[in-house]
mmCIF file with all atom_site columns, C-alpha atoms and ligand atoms in Angstrom:
data_model
loop_
_atom_site.group_PDB
_atom_site.id
_atom_site.type_symbol
_atom_site.label_atom_id
_atom_site.label_alt_id
_atom_site.label_comp_id
_atom_site.label_asym_id
_atom_site.label_entity_id
_atom_site.label_seq_id
_atom_site.pdbx_PDB_ins_code
_atom_site.Cartn_x
_atom_site.Cartn_y
_atom_site.Cartn_z
_atom_site.occupancy
_atom_site.B_iso_or_equiv
_atom_site.pdbx_formal_charge
_atom_site.auth_seq_id
_atom_site.auth_comp_id
_atom_site.auth_asym_id
_atom_site.auth_atom_id
_atom_site.pdbx_PDB_model_num
ATOM   1   C CA . MET A 1 1   ? 0.331  -0.255 0.224  1.00 0.00 ? 912  MET A CA 1
ATOM   2   C CA . GLU A 1 2   ? 1.210  3.517  -0.777 1.00 0.00 ? 913  GLU A CA 1
ATOM   3   C CA . GLU A 1 3   ? 2.718  5.512  2.225  1.00 0.00 ? 914  GLU A CA 1
ATOM   4   C CA . GLN A 1 4   ? -0.235 8.158  2.473  1.00 0.00 ? 915  GLN A CA 1
ATOM   5   C CA . ASN A 1 5   ? -0.554 11.335 4.549  1.00 0.00 ? 916  ASN A CA 1
ATOM   6   C CA . ARG A 1 6   ? 0.307  9.742  8.744  1.00 0.00 ? 917  ARG A CA 1
ATOM   7   C CA . LEU A 1 7   ? 0.073  12.555 11.149 1.00 0.00 ? 918  LEU A CA 1
ATOM   8   C CA . PRO A 1 8   ? 2.993  11.500 13.791 1.00 0.00 ? 919  PRO A CA 1
ATOM   9   C CA . LEU A 1 9   ? 1.782  12.649 17.044 1.00 0.00 ? 920  LEU A CA 1
ATOM   10  C CA . ILE A 1 10  ? 2.650  14.597 20.036 1.00 0.00 ? 921  ILE A CA 1
ATOM   11  C CA . GLY A 1 11  ? 5.398  12.380 22.199 1.00 0.00 ? 922  GLY A CA 1
ATOM   12  C CA . ASP A 1 12  ? 6.322  10.577 19.220 1.00 0.00 ? 923  ASP A CA 1
ATOM   13  C CA . VAL A 1 13  ? 9.807  9.759  17.554 1.00 0.00 ? 924  VAL A CA 1
ATOM   14  C CA . ALA A 1 14  ? 10.233 12.713 14.910 1.00 0.00 ? 925  ALA A CA 1
ATOM   15  C CA . PRO A 1 15  ? 10.393 10.517 11.404 1.00 0.00 ? 926  PRO A CA 1
ATOM   16  C CA . SER A 1 16  ? 13.859 10.397 9.672  1.00 0.00 ? 927  SER A CA 1
ATOM   17  C CA . PHE A 1 17  ? 14.056 11.389 6.241  1.00 0.00 ? 928  PHE A CA 1
ATOM   18  C CA . LYS A 1 18  ? 17.704 12.239 4.397  1.00 0.00 ? 929  LYS A CA 1
ATOM   19  C CA . ALA A 1 19  ? 16.730 15.255 1.756  1.00 0.00 ? 930  ALA A CA 1
ATOM   20  C CA . VAL A 1 20  ? 18.544 17.799 -0.440 1.00 0.00 ? 931  VAL A CA 1
ATOM   21  C CA . THR A 1 21  ? 18.042 21.407 0.771  1.00 0.00 ? 932  THR A CA 1
ATOM   22  C CA . THR A 1 22  ? 18.664 24.938 0.311  1.00 0.00 ? 933  THR A CA 1
ATOM   23  C CA . GLN A 1 23  ? 22.098 24.602 2.728  1.00 0.00 ? 934  GLN A CA 1
ATOM   24  C CA . GLY A 1 24  ? 23.135 21.150 1.698  1.00 0.00 ? 935  GLY A CA 1
ATOM   25  C CA . ASN A 1 25  ? 22.356 17.486 2.401  1.00 0.00 ? 936  ASN A CA 1
ATOM   26  C CA . ILE A 1 26  ? 20.430 16.885 5.362  1.00 0.00 ? 937  ILE A CA 1
ATOM   27  C CA . ASN A 1 27  ? 19.865 13.692 7.896  1.00 0.00 ? 938  ASN A CA 1
ATOM   28  C CA . PHE A 1 28  ? 16.419 14.861 9.815  1.00 0.00 ? 939  PHE A CA 1
ATOM   29  C CA . PRO A 1 29  ? 16.653 14.724 12.417 1.00 0.00 ? 940  PRO A CA 1
ATOM   30  C CA . GLU A 1 30  ? 19.893 13.521 13.432 1.00 0.00 ? 941  GLU A CA 1
ATOM   31  C CA . ASP A 1 31  ? 21.885 16.312 12.514 1.00 0.00 ? 942  ASP A CA 1
ATOM   32  C CA . PHE A 1 32  ? 19.708 18.805 14.716 1.00 0.00 ? 943  PHE A CA 1
ATOM   33  C CA . LYS A 1 33  ? 20.141 16.350 18.068 1.00 0.00 ? 944  LYS A CA 1
ATOM   34  C CA . GLY A 1 34  ? 20.481 18.687 21.105 1.00 0.00 ? 945  GLY A CA 1
ATOM   35  C CA . LYS A 1 35  ? 18.836 21.689 19.221 1.00 0.00 ? 946  LYS A CA 1
ATOM   36  C CA . TRP A 1 36  ? 14.990 22.537 18.991 1.00 0.00 ? 947  TRP A CA 1
ATOM   37  C CA . ILE A 1 37  ? 13.845 22.105 15.807 1.00 0.00 ? 948  ILE A CA 1
ATOM   38  C CA . ILE A 1 38  ? 10.608 23.795 13.779 1.00 0.00 ? 949  ILE A CA 1
ATOM   39  C CA . LEU A 1 39  ? 9.965  21.342 11.220 1.00 0.00 ? 950  LEU A CA 1
ATOM   40  C CA . PHE A 1 40  ? 7.341  23.486 8.967  1.00 0.00 ? 951  PHE A CA 1
ATOM   41  C CA . SER A 1 41  ? 6.087  23.071 5.566  1.00 0.00 ? 952  SER A CA 1
ATOM   42  C CA . HIS A 1 42  ? 4.386  25.774 3.067  1.00 0.00 ? 953  HIS A CA 1
ATOM   43  C CA . PRO A 1 43  ? 2.251  24.803 -0.274 1.00 0.00 ? 954  PRO A CA 1
ATOM   44  C CA . ALA A 1 44  ? 4.376  26.116 -2.664 1.00 0.00 ? 955  ALA A CA 1
ATOM   45  C CA . ASP A 1 45  ? 7.216  28.742 -4.156 1.00 0.00 ? 956  ASP A CA 1
ATOM   46  C CA . PHE A 1 46  ? 6.374  32.175 -5.212 1.00 0.00 ? 957  PHE A CA 1
ATOM   47  C CA . THR A 1 47  ? 3.670  32.719 -4.173 1.00 0.00 ? 958  THR A CA 1
ATOM   48  C CA . PRO A 1 48  ? 1.911  35.217 -1.692 1.00 0.00 ? 959  PRO A CA 1
ATOM   49  C CA . VAL A 1 49  ? 1.182  34.213 1.745  1.00 0.00 ? 960  VAL A CA 1
ATOM   50  C CA . CYS A 1 50  ? 4.489  32.182 1.538  1.00 0.00 ? 961  CYS A CA 1
ATOM   51  C CA . THR A 1 51  ? 6.269  34.680 0.425  1.00 0.00 ? 962  THR A CA 1
ATOM   52  C CA . THR A 1 52  ? 5.002  36.885 3.422  1.00 0.00 ? 963  THR A CA 1
ATOM   53  C CA . GLU A 1 53  ? 5.733  33.617 6.305  1.00 0.00 ? 964  GLU A CA 1
ATOM   54  C CA . PHE A 1 54  ? 9.192  33.512 4.731  1.00 0.00 ? 965  PHE A CA 1
ATOM   55  C CA . MET A 1 55  ? 10.060 36.879 5.246  1.00 0.00 ? 966  MET A CA 1
ATOM   56  C CA . THR A 1 56  ? 8.597  36.702 8.475  1.00 0.00 ? 967  THR A CA 1
ATOM   57  C CA . PHE A 1 57  ? 10.526 33.451 9.218  1.00 0.00 ? 968  PHE A CA 1
ATOM   58  C CA . ALA A 1 58  ? 13.920 34.996 7.783  1.00 0.00 ? 969  ALA A CA 1
ATOM   59  C CA . SER A 1 59  ? 13.598 38.646 10.351 1.00 0.00 ? 970  SER A CA 1
ATOM   60  C CA . MET A 1 60  ? 13.493 36.507 13.131 1.00 0.00 ? 971  MET A CA 1
ATOM   61  C CA . GLN A 1 61  ? 16.398 34.156 13.246 1.00 0.00 ? 972  GLN A CA 1
ATOM   62  C CA . LYS A 1 62  ? 18.418 35.568 15.476 1.00 0.00 ? 973  LYS A CA 1
ATOM   63  C CA . ASP A 1 63  ? 15.597 35.062 18.213 1.00 0.00 ? 974  ASP A CA 1
ATOM   64  C CA . PHE A 1 64  ? 15.546 31.304 17.023 1.00 0.00 ? 975  PHE A CA 1
ATOM   65  C CA . ASP A 1 65  ? 19.058 30.902 17.351 1.00 0.00 ? 976  ASP A CA 1
ATOM   66  C CA . ASP A 1 66  ? 19.317 32.652 20.843 1.00 0.00 ? 977  ASP A CA 1
ATOM   67  C CA . MET A 1 67  ? 16.636 30.170 21.688 1.00 0.00 ? 978  MET A CA 1
ATOM   68  C CA . ASN A 1 68  ? 18.542 26.811 20.157 1.00 0.00 ? 979  ASN A CA 1
ATOM   69  C CA . VAL A 1 69  ? 16.227 26.762 17.665 1.00 0.00 ? 980  VAL A CA 1
ATOM   70  C CA . GLN A 1 70  ? 16.978 25.870 14.095 1.00 0.00 ? 981  GLN A CA 1
ATOM   71  C CA . LEU A 1 71  ? 14.180 26.050 11.384 1.00 0.00 ? 982  LEU A CA 1
ATOM   72  C CA . VAL A 1 72  ? 13.824 23.853 8.751  1.00 0.00 ? 983  VAL A CA 1
ATOM   73  C CA . GLY A 1 73  ? 11.414 24.431 5.667  1.00 0.00 ? 984  GLY A CA 1
ATOM   74  C CA . VAL A 1 74  ? 9.578  22.184 3.313  1.00 0.00 ? 985  VAL A CA 1
ATOM   75  C CA . SER A 1 75  ? 8.053  22.486 0.380  1.00 0.00 ? 986  SER A CA 1
ATOM   76  C CA . ILE A 1 76  ? 6.832  20.253 -3.169 1.00 0.00 ? 987  ILE A CA 1
ATOM   77  C CA . ASP A 1 77  ? 9.211  22.540 -5.062 1.00 0.00 ? 988  ASP A CA 1
ATOM   78  C CA . SER A 1 78  ? 12.815 21.729 -6.533 1.00 0.00 ? 989  SER A CA 1
ATOM   79  C CA . LEU A 1 79  ? 15.581 23.011 -5.109 1.00 0.00 ? 990  LEU A CA 1
ATOM   80  C CA . TYR A 1 80  ? 16.083 25.333 -8.270 1.00 0.00 ? 991  TYR A CA 1
ATOM   81  C CA . SER A 1 81  ? 12.773 26.839 -7.335 1.00 0.00 ? 992  SER A CA 1
ATOM   82  C CA . HIS A 1 82  ? 14.243 27.111 -3.713 1.00 0.00 ? 993  HIS A CA 1
ATOM   83  C CA . ILE A 1 83  ? 17.338 28.528 -4.925 1.00 0.00 ? 994  ILE A CA 1
ATOM   84  C CA . ALA A 1 84  ? 15.295 31.477 -7.426 1.00 0.00 ? 995  ALA A CA 1
ATOM   85  C CA . TRP A 1 85  ? 12.542 32.373 -4.565 1.00 0.00 ? 996  TRP A CA 1
ATOM   86  C CA . LEU A 1 86  ? 14.881 33.270 -1.880 1.00 0.00 ? 997  LEU A CA 1
ATOM   87  C CA . ARG A 1 87  ? 17.018 34.733 -3.642 1.00 0.00 ? 998  ARG A CA 1
ATOM   88  C CA . LYS A 1 88  ? 13.633 36.890 -4.707 1.00 0.00 ? 999  LYS A CA 1
ATOM   89  C CA . ILE A 1 89  ? 12.942 37.667 -1.296 1.00 0.00 ? 1000 ILE A CA 1
ATOM   90  C CA . LYS A 1 90  ? 16.448 39.167 -0.665 1.00 0.00 ? 1001 LYS A CA 1
ATOM   91  C CA . ASP A 1 91  ? 14.943 41.806 -3.063 1.00 0.00 ? 1002 ASP A CA 1
ATOM   92  C CA . LEU A 1 92  ? 11.764 42.255 -1.469 1.00 0.00 ? 1003 LEU A CA 1
ATOM   93  C CA . LYS A 1 93  ? 10.508 45.050 1.294  1.00 0.00 ? 1004 LYS A CA 1
ATOM   94  C CA . TRP A 1 94  ? 7.919  44.701 3.314  1.00 0.00 ? 1005 TRP A CA 1
ATOM   95  C CA . LYS A 1 95  ? 6.695  46.088 6.670  1.00 0.00 ? 1006 LYS A CA 1
ATOM   96  C CA . ASN A 1 96  ? 9.846  47.217 8.299  1.00 0.00 ? 1007 ASN A CA 1
ATOM   97  C CA . MET A 1 97  ? 11.280 43.920 6.440  1.00 0.00 ? 1008 MET A CA 1
ATOM   98  C CA . GLU A 1 98  ? 14.150 43.809 3.412  1.00 0.00 ? 1009 GLU A CA 1
ATOM   99  C CA . ASN A 1 99  ? 17.477 42.946 2.205  1.00 0.00 ? 1010 ASN A CA 1
ATOM   100 C CA . LEU A 1 100 ? 16.541 39.245 3.964  1.00 0.00 ? 1011 LEU A CA 1
ATOM   101 C CA . GLU A 1 101 ? 18.622 36.057 3.528  1.00 0.00 ? 1012 GLU A CA 1
ATOM   102 C CA . VAL A 1 102 ? 16.979 32.824 3.803  1.00 0.00 ? 1013 VAL A CA 1
ATOM   103 C CA . THR A 1 103 ? 19.839 30.521 5.769  1.00 0.00 ? 1014 THR A CA 1
ATOM   104 C CA . PHE A 1 104 ? 17.568 28.113 7.501  1.00 0.00 ? 1015 PHE A CA 1
ATOM   105 C CA . PRO A 1 105 ? 17.731 24.553 5.272  1.00 0.00 ? 1016 PRO A CA 1
ATOM   106 C CA . LEU A 1 106 ? 14.714 24.775 2.624  1.00 0.00 ? 1017 LEU A CA 1
ATOM   107 C CA . ILE A 1 107 ? 14.020 20.826 1.929  1.00 0.00 ? 1018 ILE A CA 1
ATOM   108 C CA . GLU A 1 108 ? 13.029 20.079 -2.215 1.00 0.00 ? 1019 GLU A CA 1
ATOM   109 C CA . ASP A 1 109 ? 10.408 17.766 -1.683 1.00 0.00 ? 1020 ASP A CA 1
ATOM   110 C CA . ILE A 1 110 ? 9.529  17.028 -5.403 1.00 0.00 ? 1021 ILE A CA 1
ATOM   111 C CA . LYS A 1 111 ? 8.795  13.728 -4.407 1.00 0.00 ? 1022 LYS A CA 1
ATOM   112 C CA . MET A 1 112 ? 6.942  14.356 -1.593 1.00 0.00 ? 1023 MET A CA 1
ATOM   113 C CA . GLU A 1 113 ? 8.148  11.894 0.585  1.00 0.00 ? 1024 GLU A CA 1
ATOM   114 C CA . VAL A 1 114 ? 9.362  14.702 3.809  1.00 0.00 ? 1025 VAL A CA 1
ATOM   115 C CA . SER A 1 115 ? 4.964  16.055 2.905  1.00 0.00 ? 1026 SER A CA 1
ATOM   116 C CA . LYS A 1 116 ? 3.975  12.343 3.257  1.00 0.00 ? 1027 LYS A CA 1
ATOM   117 C CA . LYS A 1 117 ? 5.675  11.436 6.480  1.00 0.00 ? 1028 LYS A CA 1
ATOM   118 C CA . TYR A 1 118 ? 4.388  14.459 8.099  1.00 0.00 ? 1029 TYR A CA 1
ATOM   119 C CA . GLY A 1 119 ? 1.146  14.180 6.997  1.00 0.00 ? 1030 GLY A CA 1
ATOM   120 C CA . MET A 1 120 ? 1.169  17.677 4.998  1.00 0.00 ? 1031 MET A CA 1
ATOM   121 C CA . LEU A 1 121 ? -0.279 16.458 2.071  1.00 0.00 ? 1032 LEU A CA 1
ATOM   122 C CA . GLN A 1 122 ? -3.931 16.787 2.723  1.00 0.00 ? 1033 GLN A CA 1
ATOM   123 C CA . PRO A 1 123 ? -5.637 15.361 0.191  1.00 0.00 ? 1034 PRO A CA 1
ATOM   124 C CA . ASN A 1 124 ? -8.875 17.126 0.200  1.00 0.00 ? 1035 ASN A CA 1
ATOM   125 C CA . SER A 1 125 ? -7.115 20.696 0.472  1.00 0.00 ? 1036 SER A CA 1
ATOM   126 C CA . SER A 1 126 ? -4.668 19.954 -2.428 1.00 0.00 ? 1037 SER A CA 1
ATOM   127 C CA . THR A 1 127 ? -3.063 16.737 -3.460 1.00 0.00 ? 1038 THR A CA 1
ATOM   128 C CA . THR A 1 128 ? -0.233 18.696 -4.704 1.00 0.00 ? 1039 THR A CA 1
ATOM   129 C CA . GLN A 1 129 ? 0.614  21.239 -2.358 1.00 0.00 ? 1040 GLN A CA 1
ATOM   130 C CA . ALA A 1 130 ? 1.275  21.084 1.321  1.00 0.00 ? 1041 ALA A CA 1
ATOM   131 C CA . VAL A 1 131 ? -0.721 22.479 3.747  1.00 0.00 ? 1042 VAL A CA 1
ATOM   132 C CA . ARG A 1 132 ? 0.945  24.517 6.704  1.00 0.00 ? 1043 ARG A CA 1
ATOM   133 C CA . ALA A 1 133 ? 2.684  22.649 9.037  1.00 0.00 ? 1044 ALA A CA 1
ATOM   134 C CA . VAL A 1 134 ? 4.359  23.239 11.926 1.00 0.00 ? 1045 VAL A CA 1
ATOM   135 C CA . PHE A 1 135 ? 6.367  20.566 13.839 1.00 0.00 ? 1046 PHE A CA 1
ATOM   136 C CA . VAL A 1 136 ? 8.230  21.085 17.218 1.00 0.00 ? 1047 VAL A CA 1
ATOM   137 C CA . ILE A 1 137 ? 10.544 19.129 17.842 1.00 0.00 ? 1048 ILE A CA 1
ATOM   138 C CA . ASP A 1 138 ? 12.959 18.615 20.948 1.00 0.00 ? 1049 ASP A CA 1
ATOM   139 C CA . PRO A 1 139 ? 16.755 18.035 21.475 1.00 0.00 ? 1050 PRO A CA 1
ATOM   140 C CA . LYS A 1 140 ? 15.570 14.162 22.101 1.00 0.00 ? 1051 LYS A CA 1
ATOM   141 C CA . GLY A 1 141 ? 14.391 13.998 18.849 1.00 0.00 ? 1052 GLY A CA 1
ATOM   142 C CA . ILE A 1 142 ? 10.354 14.148 20.030 1.00 0.00 ? 1053 ILE A CA 1
ATOM   143 C CA . ILE A 1 143 ? 7.530  15.765 18.600 1.00 0.00 ? 1054 ILE A CA 1
ATOM   144 C CA . GLN A 1 144 ? 6.473  18.151 20.709 1.00 0.00 ? 1055 GLN A CA 1
ATOM   145 C CA . ALA A 1 145 ? 3.844  20.146 19.282 1.00 0.00 ? 1056 ALA A CA 1
ATOM   146 C CA . LEU A 1 146 ? 2.435  20.451 15.742 1.00 0.00 ? 1057 LEU A CA 1
ATOM   147 C CA . MET A 1 147 ? 0.618  23.208 14.175 1.00 0.00 ? 1058 MET A CA 1
ATOM   148 C CA . TYR A 1 148 ? -1.768 22.688 10.539 1.00 0.00 ? 1059 TYR A CA 1
ATOM   149 C CA . TYR A 1 149 ? -2.864 25.308 9.225  1.00 0.00 ? 1060 TYR A CA 1
ATOM   150 C CA . PRO A 1 150 ? -4.375 25.915 5.188  1.00 0.00 ? 1061 PRO A CA 1
ATOM   151 C CA . ALA A 1 151 ? -2.902 27.798 2.373  1.00 0.00 ? 1062 ALA A CA 1
ATOM   152 C CA . SER A 1 152 ? -5.245 30.566 2.369  1.00 0.00 ? 1063 SER A CA 1
ATOM   153 C CA . ALA A 1 153 ? -4.283 31.885 6.146  1.00 0.00 ? 1064 ALA A CA 1
ATOM   154 C CA . GLY A 1 154 ? -0.869 32.756 6.881  1.00 0.00 ? 1065 GLY A CA 1
ATOM   155 C CA . ARG A 1 155 ? 0.939  31.736 9.985  1.00 0.00 ? 1066 ARG A CA 1
ATOM   156 C CA . ASN A 1 156 ? 1.409  33.841 13.521 1.00 0.00 ? 1067 ASN A CA 1
ATOM   157 C CA . PHE A 1 157 ? 5.256  33.539 13.755 1.00 0.00 ? 1068 PHE A CA 1
ATOM   158 C CA . ASP A 1 158 ? 5.148  35.215 17.740 1.00 0.00 ? 1069 ASP A CA 1
ATOM   159 C CA . GLU A 1 159 ? 2.962  32.587 18.019 1.00 0.00 ? 1070 GLU A CA 1
ATOM   160 C CA . ILE A 1 160 ? 5.218  30.014 17.045 1.00 0.00 ? 1071 ILE A CA 1
ATOM   161 C CA . LYS A 1 161 ? 8.053  31.570 19.349 1.00 0.00 ? 1072 LYS A CA 1
ATOM   162 C CA . ARG A 1 162 ? 5.750  31.890 22.153 1.00 0.00 ? 1073 ARG A CA 1
ATOM   163 C CA . LEU A 1 163 ? 5.043  28.217 21.331 1.00 0.00 ? 1074 LEU A CA 1
ATOM   164 C CA . VAL A 1 164 ? 8.559  27.251 21.495 1.00 0.00 ? 1075 VAL A CA 1
ATOM   165 C CA . GLN A 1 165 ? 9.594  29.360 24.662 1.00 0.00 ? 1076 GLN A CA 1
ATOM   166 C CA . ALA A 1 166 ? 6.273  27.606 26.284 1.00 0.00 ? 1077 ALA A CA 1
ATOM   167 C CA . LEU A 1 167 ? 7.631  24.133 25.837 1.00 0.00 ? 1078 LEU A CA 1
ATOM   168 C CA . GLN A 1 168 ? 11.511 25.218 26.839 1.00 0.00 ? 1079 GLN A CA 1
ATOM   169 C CA . LYS A 1 169 ? 10.191 26.408 30.224 1.00 0.00 ? 1080 LYS A CA 1
ATOM   170 C CA . ASN A 1 170 ? 8.120  23.435 30.497 1.00 0.00 ? 1081 ASN A CA 1
ATOM   171 C CA . GLN A 1 171 ? 10.969 20.800 29.949 1.00 0.00 ? 1082 GLN A CA 1
ATOM   172 C CA . ASN A 1 172 ? 13.317 23.281 31.882 1.00 0.00 ? 1083 ASN A CA 1
ATOM   173 C CA . ASP A 1 173 ? 11.512 23.831 34.895 1.00 0.00 ? 1084 ASP A CA 1
ATOM   174 C CA . GLY A 1 174 ? 9.084  21.321 35.241 1.00 0.00 ? 1085 GLY A CA 1
ATOM   175 C CA . VAL A 1 175 ? 5.978  23.827 35.172 1.00 0.00 ? 1086 VAL A CA 1
ATOM   176 C CA . ALA A 1 176 ? 3.267  24.033 32.683 1.00 0.00 ? 1087 ALA A CA 1
ATOM   177 C CA . THR A 1 177 ? 2.230  27.727 31.053 1.00 0.00 ? 1088 THR A CA 1
ATOM   178 C CA . PRO A 1 178 ? -1.381 29.398 31.756 1.00 0.00 ? 1089 PRO A CA 1
ATOM   179 C CA . ALA A 1 179 ? -3.315 30.968 28.935 1.00 0.00 ? 1090 ALA A CA 1
ATOM   180 C CA . ASP A 1 180 ? -1.668 33.256 26.478 1.00 0.00 ? 1091 ASP A CA 1
ATOM   181 C CA . TRP A 1 181 ? 1.821  32.793 29.349 1.00 0.00 ? 1092 TRP A CA 1
ATOM   182 C CA . ARG A 1 182 ? 5.045  35.308 28.392 1.00 0.00 ? 1093 ARG A CA 1
ATOM   183 C CA . PRO A 1 183 ? 8.576  34.892 29.375 1.00 0.00 ? 1094 PRO A CA 1
ATOM   184 C CA . GLY A 1 184 ? 9.023  36.171 32.405 1.00 0.00 ? 1095 GLY A CA 1
ATOM   185 C CA . GLU A 1 185 ? 4.955  35.604 34.112 1.00 0.00 ? 1096 GLU A CA 1
ATOM   186 C CA . ASP A 1 186 ? 3.771  33.135 36.971 1.00 0.00 ? 1097 ASP A CA 1
ATOM   187 C CA . THR A 1 187 ? 4.036  29.333 35.768 1.00 0.00 ? 1098 THR A CA 1
ATOM   188 C CA . ILE A 1 188 ? 1.512  26.761 36.920 1.00 0.00 ? 1099 ILE A CA 1
ATOM   189 C CA . ILE A 1 189 ? 2.748  23.995 39.084 1.00 0.00 ? 1100 ILE A CA 1
ATOM   190 C CA . PRO A 1 190 ? 1.621  20.183 38.217 1.00 0.00 ? 1101 PRO A CA 1
ATOM   191 C CA . THR A 1 191 ? -1.225 19.185 39.672 1.00 0.00 ? 1102 THR A CA 1
ATOM   192 C CA . PRO A 1 192 ? -1.176 17.584 42.780 1.00 0.00 ? 1103 PRO A CA 1
ATOM   193 C CA . GLY A 1 193 ? -2.044 13.231 42.526 1.00 0.00 ? 1104 GLY A CA 1
ATOM   194 C CA . SER A 1 194 ? -3.318 12.765 46.070 1.00 0.00 ? 1105 SER A CA 1
ATOM   195 C CA . CYS A 1 195 ? -5.679 13.947 48.662 1.00 0.00 ? 1106 CYS A CA 1
ATOM   196 C CA . GLY A 1 196 ? -2.459 14.090 51.027 1.00 0.00 ? 1107 GLY A CA 1
ATOM   197 C CA . SER A 1 197 ? -0.603 16.718 48.659 1.00 0.00 ? 1108 SER A CA 1
ATOM   198 C CA . ALA A 1 198 ? -3.789 18.727 47.779 1.00 0.00 ? 1109 ALA A CA 1
ATOM   199 C CA . LYS A 1 199 ? -3.755 19.260 51.005 1.00 0.00 ? 1110 LYS A CA 1
ATOM   200 C CA . GLU A 1 200 ? -0.596 20.299 51.540 1.00 0.00 ? 1111 GLU A CA 1
ATOM   201 C CA . ARG A 1 201 ? -0.682 22.338 49.192 1.00 0.00 ? 1112 ARG A CA 1
ATOM   202 C CA . MET A 1 202 ? -3.469 24.472 50.139 1.00 0.00 ? 1113 MET A CA 1
ATOM   203 C CA . GLU A 1 203 ? -1.263 24.804 53.436 1.00 0.00 ? 1114 GLU A CA 1
ATOM   204 C CA . ASP A 1 204 ? 1.844  25.348 51.832 1.00 0.00 ? 1115 ASP A CA 1
ATOM   205 C CA . LYS A 1 205 ? 2.803  29.082 52.577 1.00 0.00 ? 1116 LYS A CA 1
ATOM   206 C CA . ALA A 1 206 ? 6.187  29.627 50.751 1.00 0.00 ? 1117 ALA A CA 1
ATOM   207 C CA . GLU A 1 207 ? 6.889  32.978 49.390 1.00 0.00 ? 1118 GLU A CA 1
ATOM   208 C CA . ASP A 1 208 ? 7.029  31.607 45.655 1.00 0.00 ? 1119 ASP A CA 1
ATOM   209 C CA . LYS A 1 209 ? 3.700  29.892 44.955 1.00 0.00 ? 1120 LYS A CA 1
ATOM   210 C CA . TYR A 1 210 ? 0.227  31.086 45.216 1.00 0.00 ? 1121 TYR A CA 1
ATOM   211 C CA . CYS A 1 211 ? -3.139 28.379 44.852 1.00 0.00 ? 1122 CYS A CA 1
ATOM   212 C CA . LEU A 1 212 ? -6.826 30.002 43.201 1.00 0.00 ? 1123 LEU A CA 1
ATOM   213 C CA . ASP A 1 213 ? -7.622 26.468 44.496 1.00 0.00 ? 1124 ASP A CA 1
ATOM   214 C CA . TRP A 1 214 ? -5.785 22.908 45.509 1.00 0.00 ? 1125 TRP A CA 1
ATOM   215 C CA . PHE A 1 215 ? -6.088 22.308 41.653 1.00 0.00 ? 1126 PHE A CA 1
ATOM   216 C CA . LEU A 1 216 ? -4.686 25.895 40.488 1.00 0.00 ? 1127 LEU A CA 1
ATOM   217 C CA . CYS A 1 217 ? -1.737 26.954 42.333 1.00 0.00 ? 1128 CYS A CA 1
ATOM   218 C CA . PHE A 1 218 ? 1.387  29.238 40.273 1.00 0.00 ? 1129 PHE A CA 1
ATOM   219 C CA . LYS A 1 219 ? 4.824  29.306 41.093 1.00 0.00 ? 1130 LYS A CA 1
ATOM   220 C CA . ARG A 1 220 ? 6.292  33.249 41.180 1.00 0.00 ? 1131 ARG A CA 1
ATOM   221 C CA . GLU A 1 221 ? 8.836  33.299 38.266 1.00 0.00 ? 1132 GLU A CA 1
ATOM   222 C CA . LYS A 1 222 ? 9.413  37.532 39.530 1.00 0.00 ? 1133 LYS A CA 1
HETATM 223 C C1 . BEZ B 2 .   ? -0.086 31.470 -0.904 1.00 0.00 ? 1970 BEZ B C1 1
HETATM 224 O O1 . BEZ B 2 .   ? 1.039  31.731 -0.301 1.00 0.00 ? 1970 BEZ B O1 1
HETATM 225 O O2 . BEZ B 2 .   ? -0.223 32.648 -1.150 1.00 0.00 ? 1970 BEZ B O2 1
HETATM 226 C C2 . BEZ B 2 .   ? -1.170 30.769 -1.548 1.00 0.00 ? 1970 BEZ B C2 1
HETATM 227 C C3 . BEZ B 2 .   ? -0.939 29.187 -1.952 1.00 0.00 ? 1970 BEZ B C3 1
HETATM 228 C C4 . BEZ B 2 .   ? -1.384 28.420 -2.450 1.00 0.00 ? 1970 BEZ B C4 1
HETATM 229 C C5 . BEZ B 2 .   ? -2.615 28.441 -2.417 1.00 0.00 ? 1970 BEZ B C5 1
HETATM 230 C C6 . BEZ B 2 .   ? -3.290 29.789 -2.090 1.00 0.00 ? 1970 BEZ B C6 1
HETATM 231 C C7 . BEZ B 2 .   ? -2.482 31.053 -1.195 1.00 0.00 ? 1970 BEZ B C7 1
#
């Protein structure tokens, strides 16, 4: 049976593959072990929404470098199309962005192997263009989050950055992050696993913690 659009899920080992990219050949995700990875697809080169997305991602490159995040793009286009499009993007000016160099690898996926492995090809949307998928993969190669958008709606790159910041905080400090959390804001202490620990946490008067109720306790971050 033909390999078809299986969607890797949160907690899965990121499917591996070898690919040709605008930055040379890659062995994914092994080449990026120790880093967080954002693997994202776009429907096609030289299309308007995708162009604004690439300009935005390229403009945020330093933020992602500082966060130890490797960006990796993919679309069902040839390497030569990718190269020509990225060269064109450098000439474009939009909002406050100009002279942008896309330095992260963009995968040539003419055979749709990567798109199929990551469920990026969704046939009721298109059989020849990937949808806008985002996979956040942790330094051990485990998928921690995924997002899917249709071709018509450009993604919010500030939210993608915020998501990775939250995932890093979750892993590094063993805390959860509340709605709309931003770095520096209070975090959530995992829920208690017994009646005893529920009672204990309500009686705990530590200054760096506060509870709205037994199941909703925050850790002060500043
Ligand atoms: C775009 O990037 O503008 C686009 C690509 C594919 C379908 C629709 C829009």
